[in-house]
Amino acid sequence: MERKQSLPRHTILAKTSSRFGALIVDFASLLALFIGLFYGCFNLAFSKTITNNDFALLFKYEINSHLTYFDEETQTNKIFDSDDDYTVYQNPVVYYYLSYLTGENIEYPEGQDKSSYCAPNYNEPIVLEDGSQVLPKDYYSISWYNYNILGIHDENPDDEKSISYFTYQKDKDNNFDKTKIGVPKNKRYDADKKEQVEITSTQLAHVYEKIYVAAYNHLAHQSFFLNVRNEINFYNTLSFTLSWAVAGIIVYLIIPLFFKNCETLGKKLFKIGLASFDGYQFDKRYLPLRLIPYLLTLVAMFLISYSSIYGAILVVLAIALTSFGISMGSPKKATLHDYVSRSIVVDMKASILFKNHYEEEKYVQEEDNLPPQENHGEEPPLRYEK
């Protein structure tokens, strides 16, 4: 027994392969427009106004912290790098923690303002876990550095069982001098080998490289650095989102308005188009509704990516998979934006779209009453859903 028809006789749904092909073409168009808008319009506009100043400020913070250096050849900031000389990392790290953050012993040109060469918050108290406050110069001390950065946790780091790479300097009486920065040891205890092993220059360089990377991450999470970085991220994300939004409006709204059945370039190429949800000609007034899920996805991506790019990617994937799942369970293969705009995608080669039911009924009656010879003795093909 035939199921009751859900679409007019001459409205044939588009094949999945055709829809997928159109999707690829439209996405290629969308991507090309996005790249043009991002680099030639929005990002260019923001970088010339606000972000250029922000980048200059980050450049200043990095250089003054001594954690990067200015390369004359490339005219860019560069990080330090060495495979066997730990002092390449040691000097900038010591300066960063004990001078830049504290404002103590700062190197600055004569006649210049010292505060321009310190961390902007070097005079702001640090709030400890117990609620007490301490100035950075009293917080980032040599003892703090030895314990937190060099990892000298033992009372006697020279003990044969000590795994530390560093030890305290010693005074003339061979006693530990904890008022000075720790120094590398020659040997350390290897827990796997259960014996003391030599510390090589390469090992020491790798240890200090990790310390150096941690110091740069520490700088990047300072409030003054983070605020500027967040502002740059905000405008980059805004230009990214606006570029996708305008590209989407062009590809999925403006271009379809020029075609009778609201085809995108991809749909036009694969000869598919839009019909109303009940199978008749699609009203162009409802075309903007198809953009609602797309634009809402962009808004969600913008809000989430400001704090987590991975979260934004997960949101986009979740919405895309939801839309795909809806289409798989829909008898009319309708996706999320099809339901919102009450539209379906049809095969324009096999379909005849009528304005309404009365026009379609009149056509069917005329078609069914044709004499056999005018139909070349053949039954018209069955072009509707069962």
Coordinates of C-alpha atoms in Angstrom, one line a residue:
M1 CA 0.0 0.0 0.0
E2 CA 1.4 3.4 -1.0
R3 CA 2.1 5.9 1.7
K4 CA 0.3 9.2 1.5
Q5 CA 2.4 11.7 -0.6
S6 CA 4.2 14.4 1.3
L7 CA 5.3 16.3 -1.7
P8 CA 3.7 17.3 -5.1
R9 CA 4.1 14.8 -7.9
H10 CA 6.7 17.0 -9.8
T11 CA 8.8 18.0 -6.8
I12 CA 11.8 15.7 -6.5
L13 CA 14.2 15.9 -3.7
A14 CA 17.9 16.4 -4.6
K15 CA 20.3 13.5 -4.4
T16 CA 22.6 13.5 -1.4
S17 CA 25.6 13.4 -3.8
S18 CA 24.4 16.6 -5.5
R19 CA 23.9 18.3 -2.2
F20 CA 27.4 17.3 -1.1
G21 CA 28.9 18.5 -4.3
A22 CA 27.2 21.9 -4.0
L23 CA 28.3 22.1 -0.4
I24 CA 32.0 21.7 -1.5
V25 CA 31.7 24.4 -4.1
D26 CA 29.9 26.8 -1.8
F27 CA 32.5 26.2 1.0
A28 CA 35.3 26.9 -1.5
S29 CA 33.6 30.1 -2.5
L30 CA 33.0 30.9 1.2
L31 CA 36.6 30.3 2.0
A32 CA 37.9 32.4 -0.8
L33 CA 35.7 35.3 0.2
F34 CA 36.7 34.9 3.9
I35 CA 40.4 35.1 3.1
G36 CA 39.8 38.2 0.9
L37 CA 37.7 39.9 3.6
F38 CA 39.9 38.9 6.5
Y39 CA 43.3 40.0 5.0
G40 CA 42.1 42.7 2.7
C41 CA 39.4 44.4 4.9
F42 CA 38.7 43.7 8.6
N43 CA 42.1 42.5 9.9
L44 CA 43.8 45.2 7.9
A45 CA 41.5 47.9 9.3
F46 CA 42.0 46.7 12.9
S47 CA 45.7 46.2 12.6
K48 CA 46.1 49.8 11.3
T49 CA 44.2 51.3 14.2
I50 CA 44.2 49.5 17.5
T51 CA 46.3 46.3 17.3
N52 CA 49.4 47.9 15.9
N53 CA 49.7 49.8 19.2
D54 CA 49.1 46.7 21.2
F55 CA 51.7 44.7 19.3
A56 CA 54.2 47.5 19.9
L57 CA 53.4 47.3 23.7
L58 CA 53.9 43.6 23.8
F59 CA 57.2 44.0 21.9
K60 CA 58.2 46.5 24.6
Y61 CA 57.3 44.2 27.4
E62 CA 59.2 41.3 25.9
I63 CA 62.3 43.3 25.2
N64 CA 62.4 45.0 28.6
S65 CA 61.9 41.6 30.4
H66 CA 65.1 40.4 28.7
L67 CA 63.3 37.1 27.8
T68 CA 63.6 38.0 24.1
Y69 CA 66.1 40.0 22.0
F70 CA 65.7 42.1 18.9
D71 CA 67.2 40.6 15.8
E72 CA 68.4 43.4 13.5
E73 CA 68.4 41.2 10.4
T74 CA 64.8 40.1 10.6
Q75 CA 63.6 43.2 12.6
T76 CA 61.7 40.9 15.0
N77 CA 61.8 39.7 18.5
K78 CA 63.4 36.3 19.0
I79 CA 63.7 33.8 21.8
F80 CA 67.1 32.5 23.1
D81 CA 68.3 29.1 21.9
S82 CA 71.2 26.8 22.8
D83 CA 71.8 23.1 23.0
D84 CA 74.7 23.1 25.4
D85 CA 75.1 26.5 27.1
Y86 CA 72.7 27.0 30.0
T87 CA 73.9 30.6 30.6
V88 CA 72.1 31.6 27.4
Y89 CA 68.9 30.9 29.3
Q90 CA 70.1 31.6 32.8
N91 CA 70.9 35.3 32.4
P92 CA 67.5 36.4 31.0
V93 CA 65.6 34.3 33.5
V94 CA 67.5 35.8 36.5
Y95 CA 66.9 39.3 35.2
Y96 CA 63.2 38.7 34.6
Y97 CA 62.4 37.4 38.1
L98 CA 64.8 39.4 40.2
S99 CA 64.9 42.7 38.3
Y100 CA 62.1 43.2 35.8
L101 CA 59.3 42.0 38.1
T102 CA 60.8 43.7 41.2
G103 CA 62.1 47.0 39.7
E104 CA 65.4 46.3 41.4
N105 CA 68.8 46.9 39.7
I106 CA 67.0 47.7 36.4
E107 CA 69.1 48.5 33.4
Y108 CA 67.8 51.6 31.7
P109 CA 69.4 54.4 29.6
E110 CA 70.5 57.6 31.4
G111 CA 67.8 60.2 31.4
Q112 CA 65.0 57.8 30.8
D113 CA 62.2 56.9 33.2
K114 CA 63.1 53.7 35.2
S115 CA 59.4 52.7 35.4
S116 CA 59.3 52.3 31.6
Y117 CA 61.8 49.4 31.8
C118 CA 60.1 47.5 34.7
A119 CA 57.0 45.4 34.8
P120 CA 54.1 47.9 34.9
N121 CA 52.8 46.3 38.1
Y122 CA 56.2 46.2 39.9
N123 CA 54.8 48.6 42.6
E124 CA 51.5 46.8 43.1
P125 CA 51.3 44.4 46.1
I126 CA 50.9 40.7 45.6
V127 CA 48.1 39.2 47.6
L128 CA 49.1 35.9 49.2
E129 CA 46.9 32.9 50.0
D130 CA 46.5 34.0 53.6
G131 CA 45.3 37.4 52.4
S132 CA 48.5 39.3 53.3
Q133 CA 50.2 41.6 50.8
V134 CA 53.8 41.9 49.9
L135 CA 55.6 44.0 47.3
P136 CA 57.1 42.2 44.3
K137 CA 60.6 43.2 45.4
D138 CA 60.1 41.4 48.6
Y139 CA 58.3 38.5 47.1
Y140 CA 60.6 37.6 44.2
S141 CA 63.6 37.1 46.4
I142 CA 66.7 35.0 45.9
S143 CA 65.4 32.4 48.3
W144 CA 62.2 32.3 46.3
Y145 CA 64.2 31.9 43.1
N146 CA 66.3 29.1 44.5
Y147 CA 63.3 27.2 45.7
N148 CA 60.7 27.8 43.0
I149 CA 62.9 28.2 39.9
L150 CA 66.0 26.1 40.6
G151 CA 64.1 23.6 42.6
I152 CA 66.6 23.5 45.5
H153 CA 64.2 21.9 48.0
D154 CA 66.7 19.9 50.1
E155 CA 68.3 21.3 53.3
N156 CA 71.4 19.6 52.0
P157 CA 71.4 19.6 48.2
D158 CA 74.9 18.1 48.2
D159 CA 73.6 14.9 49.8
E160 CA 74.3 11.8 47.7
K161 CA 70.6 11.1 47.4
S162 CA 69.7 14.6 46.2
I163 CA 68.1 14.6 42.7
S164 CA 68.4 18.4 42.3
Y165 CA 70.5 19.8 39.4
F166 CA 71.4 22.8 41.6
T167 CA 73.0 23.6 44.9
Y168 CA 73.7 26.7 47.0
Q169 CA 76.8 28.6 46.6
K170 CA 79.3 28.3 49.5
D171 CA 81.1 30.9 51.6
K172 CA 84.8 30.8 52.5
D173 CA 84.1 28.4 55.4
N174 CA 82.4 26.0 53.0
N175 CA 78.9 26.7 54.4
F176 CA 75.8 27.1 52.2
D177 CA 75.2 30.8 51.3
K178 CA 71.5 31.0 50.8
T179 CA 71.6 34.7 50.1
K180 CA 73.1 34.0 46.6
I181 CA 71.6 32.4 43.5
G182 CA 72.2 28.7 43.3
V183 CA 74.7 27.1 40.9
P184 CA 74.7 23.9 38.9
K185 CA 76.0 20.7 40.5
N186 CA 78.5 18.3 38.8
K187 CA 76.5 15.2 39.9
R188 CA 73.0 14.3 40.9
Y189 CA 71.3 11.1 42.1
D190 CA 69.5 9.1 39.4
A191 CA 66.6 7.3 41.0
D192 CA 66.3 4.9 38.0
K193 CA 70.0 3.9 38.1
K194 CA 70.1 4.2 41.9
E195 CA 73.4 6.0 41.7
Q196 CA 75.0 9.4 41.2
V197 CA 75.6 10.4 37.6
E198 CA 77.4 13.2 35.9
I199 CA 75.4 16.3 34.8
T200 CA 76.3 17.1 31.2
S201 CA 76.2 20.6 29.7
T202 CA 73.5 19.4 27.3
Q203 CA 71.3 18.2 30.2
L204 CA 71.8 21.4 32.0
A205 CA 70.9 23.4 28.9
H206 CA 67.7 21.4 28.6
V207 CA 66.8 21.9 32.2
Y208 CA 67.3 25.7 31.9
E209 CA 65.4 25.7 28.6
K210 CA 62.3 24.5 30.5
I211 CA 62.9 27.1 33.2
Y212 CA 63.2 29.7 30.4
V213 CA 59.9 28.6 28.7
A214 CA 58.2 28.7 32.1
A215 CA 59.5 32.2 32.6
Y216 CA 58.0 33.4 29.3
N217 CA 54.7 31.7 30.1
H218 CA 54.8 33.5 33.5
L219 CA 55.3 36.8 31.6
A220 CA 52.4 36.0 29.2
H221 CA 50.1 35.5 32.2
Q222 CA 51.0 38.7 34.0
S223 CA 47.9 41.0 34.1
F224 CA 49.5 43.8 32.1
F225 CA 50.6 41.4 29.3
L226 CA 47.4 39.4 29.4
N227 CA 45.2 42.5 29.0
V228 CA 47.0 43.6 25.9
R229 CA 47.0 40.0 24.5
N230 CA 43.3 39.7 25.1
E231 CA 42.6 42.9 23.3
I232 CA 44.6 41.7 20.3
N233 CA 42.8 38.3 20.5
F234 CA 39.4 40.2 20.7
Y235 CA 40.0 42.2 17.5
N236 CA 41.5 39.2 15.7
T237 CA 38.5 37.1 16.6
L238 CA 36.2 39.9 15.7
S239 CA 37.7 40.4 12.3
F240 CA 37.7 36.6 11.8
T241 CA 34.0 36.4 12.8
L242 CA 32.9 39.4 10.7
S243 CA 34.8 38.0 7.7
W244 CA 33.0 34.7 7.9
A245 CA 29.6 36.5 8.5
V246 CA 29.9 38.8 5.5
A247 CA 31.2 35.9 3.3
G248 CA 28.2 33.8 4.4
I249 CA 25.8 36.6 3.7
I250 CA 27.2 37.0 0.2
V251 CA 27.3 33.2 -0.6
Y252 CA 24.1 32.1 1.1
L253 CA 21.9 35.3 0.8
I254 CA 22.9 37.9 -1.8
I255 CA 23.9 35.5 -4.6
P256 CA 20.8 33.3 -4.2
L257 CA 18.6 36.4 -4.5
F258 CA 19.6 36.7 -8.1
F259 CA 18.4 33.2 -9.1
K260 CA 14.8 32.1 -9.5
N261 CA 15.0 29.2 -7.1
C262 CA 17.4 30.8 -4.6
E263 CA 20.4 28.7 -5.8
T264 CA 23.9 29.3 -4.5
L265 CA 26.7 28.9 -7.0
G266 CA 27.2 25.3 -5.9
K267 CA 23.5 24.5 -6.2
K268 CA 23.4 26.2 -9.6
L269 CA 26.3 24.1 -10.8
F270 CA 24.7 20.8 -9.6
K271 CA 21.3 21.9 -10.8
I272 CA 19.5 21.8 -7.5
G273 CA 17.5 24.6 -5.8
L274 CA 15.1 25.5 -3.0
A275 CA 11.4 24.8 -2.7
S276 CA 9.1 25.5 0.1
F277 CA 8.6 22.8 2.8
D278 CA 5.4 21.7 1.1
G279 CA 7.1 21.4 -2.3
Y280 CA 6.1 24.6 -4.0
Q281 CA 8.1 27.6 -5.1
F282 CA 10.2 29.1 -2.3
D283 CA 9.3 32.6 -1.2
K284 CA 12.5 34.7 -1.2
R285 CA 11.4 36.6 1.8
Y286 CA 12.2 33.6 3.9
L287 CA 15.7 33.2 2.5
P288 CA 17.4 35.3 5.4
L289 CA 16.0 32.7 7.8
R290 CA 18.4 30.1 6.4
L291 CA 21.3 32.2 7.7
I292 CA 20.1 32.2 11.3
P293 CA 21.8 28.9 12.4
Y294 CA 25.0 30.0 10.5
L295 CA 25.1 33.4 12.2
L296 CA 24.2 32.0 15.6
T297 CA 27.1 29.5 15.2
L298 CA 29.5 32.4 14.5
V299 CA 28.3 34.3 17.5
A300 CA 28.8 31.3 19.7
M301 CA 32.2 30.7 18.2
F302 CA 33.2 34.3 18.8
L303 CA 32.1 34.3 22.5
I304 CA 33.7 31.0 23.2
S305 CA 36.9 31.4 21.2
Y306 CA 37.7 34.5 23.2
S307 CA 38.6 32.2 26.0
S308 CA 39.1 28.8 24.3
I309 CA 39.7 28.1 20.6
Y310 CA 39.1 24.4 21.2
G311 CA 35.8 25.1 22.8
A312 CA 34.8 27.1 19.7
I313 CA 35.8 24.2 17.4
L314 CA 33.7 21.8 19.5
V315 CA 30.6 24.1 19.3
V316 CA 30.9 24.3 15.4
L317 CA 31.3 20.5 15.2
A318 CA 28.4 19.9 17.5
I319 CA 26.1 22.1 15.5
A320 CA 27.2 20.6 12.2
L321 CA 26.7 17.1 13.4
T322 CA 23.3 18.0 14.9
S323 CA 22.3 19.4 11.5
F324 CA 23.6 16.3 9.7
G325 CA 21.8 14.0 12.2
I326 CA 18.5 15.9 11.7
S327 CA 18.8 15.6 7.9
M328 CA 19.4 11.8 8.2
G329 CA 16.2 11.4 10.2
S330 CA 14.1 13.7 8.1
P331 CA 11.9 12.2 5.3
K332 CA 12.6 15.4 3.3
K333 CA 16.3 15.3 4.0
A334 CA 15.9 18.7 5.7
T335 CA 18.8 20.1 7.7
L336 CA 18.6 22.6 10.6
H337 CA 18.6 25.7 8.4
D338 CA 15.9 24.0 6.1
Y339 CA 13.6 23.6 9.1
V340 CA 14.2 27.2 10.2
S341 CA 13.4 28.6 6.8
R342 CA 10.8 25.9 6.0
S343 CA 12.6 24.9 2.8
I344 CA 13.8 21.8 1.1
V345 CA 16.4 21.2 -1.6
V346 CA 15.1 19.7 -4.8
D347 CA 16.4 18.4 -8.1
M348 CA 15.7 21.2 -10.6
K349 CA 16.2 19.0 -13.7
A350 CA 13.6 16.5 -12.5
S351 CA 11.2 18.9 -10.8
I352 CA 8.6 21.4 -11.8
L353 CA 7.8 23.9 -9.1
F354 CA 4.4 25.5 -8.9
K355 CA 3.4 28.6 -7.1
N356 CA 0.7 26.8 -5.2
H357 CA -1.5 23.7 -5.0
Y358 CA -4.1 25.0 -7.4
E359 CA -1.6 25.7 -10.2
E360 CA -0.1 22.2 -9.6
E361 CA -3.5 20.5 -9.6
K362 CA -4.4 22.2 -12.9
Y363 CA -1.2 21.1 -14.5
V364 CA -1.6 17.5 -13.3
Q365 CA -5.1 17.3 -14.6
E366 CA -4.0 18.5 -18.0
E367 CA -1.0 16.1 -18.0
D368 CA -3.2 13.1 -17.0
N369 CA -5.7 13.9 -19.7
L370 CA -3.2 13.9 -22.6
P371 CA -4.0 11.3 -25.3
P372 CA -1.5 8.4 -25.4
Q373 CA 0.0 9.3 -28.8
E374 CA 1.0 12.7 -27.5
N375 CA 2.8 10.9 -24.7
H376 CA 4.6 8.8 -27.3
G377 CA 2.8 5.7 -25.9
E378 CA 4.7 5.9 -22.6
E379 CA 3.6 6.5 -19.1
P380 CA 5.0 9.7 -17.5
P381 CA 7.8 8.8 -15.1
L382 CA 6.9 8.6 -11.4
R383 CA 8.6 11.6 -10.0
Y384 CA 7.4 11.9 -6.5
E385 CA 8.0 10.4 -3.1
K386 CA 6.5 7.1 -2.1

